[in-house]
Coordinates of C-alpha atoms in Angstrom, one line a residue:
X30 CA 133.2 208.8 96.5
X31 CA 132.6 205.2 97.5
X32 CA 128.5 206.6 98.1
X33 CA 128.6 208.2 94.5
X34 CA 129.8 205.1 93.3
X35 CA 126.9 203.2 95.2
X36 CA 124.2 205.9 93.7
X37 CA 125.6 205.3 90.2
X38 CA 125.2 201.6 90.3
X39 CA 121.4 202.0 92.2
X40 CA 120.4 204.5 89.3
X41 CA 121.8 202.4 86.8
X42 CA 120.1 199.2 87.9
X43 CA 116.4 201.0 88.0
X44 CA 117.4 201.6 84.4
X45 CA 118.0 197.8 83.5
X46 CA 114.3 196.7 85.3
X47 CA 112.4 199.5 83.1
X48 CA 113.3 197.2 79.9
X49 CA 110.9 197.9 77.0
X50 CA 110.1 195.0 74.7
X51 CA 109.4 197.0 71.8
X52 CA 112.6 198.7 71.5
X53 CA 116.5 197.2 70.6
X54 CA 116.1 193.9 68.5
X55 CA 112.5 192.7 69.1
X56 CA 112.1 196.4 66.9
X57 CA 113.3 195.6 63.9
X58 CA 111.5 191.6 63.7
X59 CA 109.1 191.9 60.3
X60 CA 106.3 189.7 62.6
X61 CA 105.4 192.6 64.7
X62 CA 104.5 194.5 61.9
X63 CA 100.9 193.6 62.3
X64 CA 100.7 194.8 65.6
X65 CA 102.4 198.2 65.6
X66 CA 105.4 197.4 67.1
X67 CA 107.8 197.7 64.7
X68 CA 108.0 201.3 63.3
X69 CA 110.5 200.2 60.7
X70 CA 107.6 198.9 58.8
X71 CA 106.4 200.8 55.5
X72 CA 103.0 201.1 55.2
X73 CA 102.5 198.6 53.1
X74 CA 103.2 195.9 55.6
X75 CA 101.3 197.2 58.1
X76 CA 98.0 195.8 58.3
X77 CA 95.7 196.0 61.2
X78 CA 95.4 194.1 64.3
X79 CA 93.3 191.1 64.3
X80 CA 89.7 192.2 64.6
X81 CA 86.5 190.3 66.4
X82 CA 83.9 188.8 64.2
X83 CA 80.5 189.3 65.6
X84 CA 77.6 186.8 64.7
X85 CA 74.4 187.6 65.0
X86 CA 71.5 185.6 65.3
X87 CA 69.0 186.9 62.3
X88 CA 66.1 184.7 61.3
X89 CA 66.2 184.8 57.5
X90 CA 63.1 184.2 55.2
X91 CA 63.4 181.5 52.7
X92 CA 61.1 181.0 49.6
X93 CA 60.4 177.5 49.7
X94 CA 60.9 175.5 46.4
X95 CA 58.9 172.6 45.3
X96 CA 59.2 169.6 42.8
X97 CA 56.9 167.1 41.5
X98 CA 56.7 163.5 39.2
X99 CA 54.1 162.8 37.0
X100 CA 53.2 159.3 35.5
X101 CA 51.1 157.6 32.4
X102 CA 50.3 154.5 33.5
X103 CA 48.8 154.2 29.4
X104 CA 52.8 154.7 28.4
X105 CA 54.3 153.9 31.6
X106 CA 56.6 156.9 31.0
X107 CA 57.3 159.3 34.3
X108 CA 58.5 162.6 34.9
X109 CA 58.8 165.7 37.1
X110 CA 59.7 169.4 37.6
X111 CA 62.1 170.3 40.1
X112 CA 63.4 174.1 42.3
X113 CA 59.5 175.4 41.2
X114 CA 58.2 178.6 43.5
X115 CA 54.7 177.2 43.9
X116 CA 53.3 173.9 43.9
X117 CA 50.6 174.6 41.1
X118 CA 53.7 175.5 38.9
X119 CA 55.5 172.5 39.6
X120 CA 52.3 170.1 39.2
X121 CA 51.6 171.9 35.7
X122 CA 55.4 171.6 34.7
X123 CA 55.5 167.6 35.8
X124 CA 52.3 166.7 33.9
X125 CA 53.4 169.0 30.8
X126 CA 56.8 167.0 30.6
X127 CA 55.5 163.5 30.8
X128 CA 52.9 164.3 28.5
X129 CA 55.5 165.4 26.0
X130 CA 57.3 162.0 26.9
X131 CA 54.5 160.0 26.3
X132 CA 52.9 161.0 23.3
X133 CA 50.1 163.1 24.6
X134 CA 48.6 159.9 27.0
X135 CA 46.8 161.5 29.8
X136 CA 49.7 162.0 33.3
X137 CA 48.4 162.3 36.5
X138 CA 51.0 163.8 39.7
X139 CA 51.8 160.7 41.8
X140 CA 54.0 162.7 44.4
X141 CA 55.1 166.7 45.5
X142 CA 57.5 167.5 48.1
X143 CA 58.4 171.4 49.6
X144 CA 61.8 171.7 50.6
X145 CA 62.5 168.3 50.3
X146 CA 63.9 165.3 47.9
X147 CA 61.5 162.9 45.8
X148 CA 62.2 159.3 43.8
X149 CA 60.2 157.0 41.9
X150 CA 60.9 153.0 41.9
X151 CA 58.9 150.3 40.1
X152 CA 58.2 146.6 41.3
X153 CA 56.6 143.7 39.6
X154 CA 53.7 141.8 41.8
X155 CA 52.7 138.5 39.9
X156 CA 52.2 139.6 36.2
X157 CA 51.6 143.1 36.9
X158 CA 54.2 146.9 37.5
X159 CA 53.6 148.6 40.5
X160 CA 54.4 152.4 40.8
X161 CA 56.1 153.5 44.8
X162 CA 57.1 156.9 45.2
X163 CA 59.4 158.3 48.2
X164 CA 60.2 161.9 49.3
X165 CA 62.4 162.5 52.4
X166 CA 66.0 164.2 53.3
X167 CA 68.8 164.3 50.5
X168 CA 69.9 160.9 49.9
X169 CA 66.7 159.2 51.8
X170 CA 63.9 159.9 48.7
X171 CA 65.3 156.6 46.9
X172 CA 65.5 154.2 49.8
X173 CA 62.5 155.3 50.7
X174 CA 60.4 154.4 47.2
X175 CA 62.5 151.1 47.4
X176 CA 61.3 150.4 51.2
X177 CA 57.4 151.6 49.8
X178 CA 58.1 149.0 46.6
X179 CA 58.5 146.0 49.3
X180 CA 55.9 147.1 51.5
X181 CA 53.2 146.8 48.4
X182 CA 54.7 143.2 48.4
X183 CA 56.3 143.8 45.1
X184 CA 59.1 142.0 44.1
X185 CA 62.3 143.1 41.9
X186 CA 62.0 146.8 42.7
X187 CA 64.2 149.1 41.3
X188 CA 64.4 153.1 41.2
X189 CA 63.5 154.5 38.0
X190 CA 63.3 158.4 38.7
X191 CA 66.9 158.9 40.9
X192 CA 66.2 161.4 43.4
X193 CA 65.4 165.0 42.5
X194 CA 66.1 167.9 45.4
X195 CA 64.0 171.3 45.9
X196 CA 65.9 172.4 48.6
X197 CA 66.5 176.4 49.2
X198 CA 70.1 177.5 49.3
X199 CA 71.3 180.6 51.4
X200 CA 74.1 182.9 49.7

């Protein structure tokens, strides 16, 4: 009797090491729903395991955009054309819309950037307005005209086209 006894307990303590996480209370716990785990969940909870996400390294073509600034130095009147698809267009579109602005005064393109920003400042040098353009990075085009303004020797110089981006955007 005493090695039945001995059996018994052996057997039963097998049984206790063989535990499996996924039954008794860990079951019934809503946050293993996700997983599988708990087969009390409808399925409307159920949702599927986290999955990878797989990047792949694709070169992707981009149409490059262009802007351009006109000027009349007759009416000293300046503008531009901005997110064009060829240059010519945004040259034509810049002279059309500074003529317009200045009465029909002849406008000639002072600067064109692809892909980039543009800005337009003015300084005065003795008696007389000087026109300095800059192009560059967003958020350099303006410093830049300032910086060309100084460099001319001109004094006073201040930005009177703020910068203008042509800069592609992927979706």
């Amino acid at each position: 009797m005493k090695k039945m006894i001995v059996i018994f307990l052996g057997l039963l303590s097998f049984n206790a090491y063989a535990y499996d996480a996924t039954r008794g209370a860990l079951q019934n716990d809503p946050t293993l729903c996700q997983y599988g785990y708990n087969p009390n969940c409808g399925s409307k909870n159920r949702s599927a395991p986290p999955t990878e996400i797989i990047y792949y390294n694709v070169d992707v073509k981009v149409p490059p955009l262009f802007a351009a600034l006109a000027f009349s130095s007759q009416a000293s009147h300046i503008a531009g054309a901005a997110n064009q698809d060829s240059l010519d267009m945004a040259k034509k579109k810049a002279i059309k819309k500074c003529q317009e602005g200045s009465h029909n005064t002849p406008c000639k393109v002072v600067i064109w950037v692809k892909n980039a920003c543009l800005a337009a400042a003015v300084g005065k040098i003795k008696e007389k307005y000087i026109l300095s353009t800059g192009g560059g990075d967003p958020g350099e085009a303006e410093e830049n005209a300032l910086q060309d303004c100084r460099k001319q020797g001109a004094k006073e110089c201040r930005i009177i086209q703020p910068e203008v981006c042509s800069i592609p955007e992927l979706n």
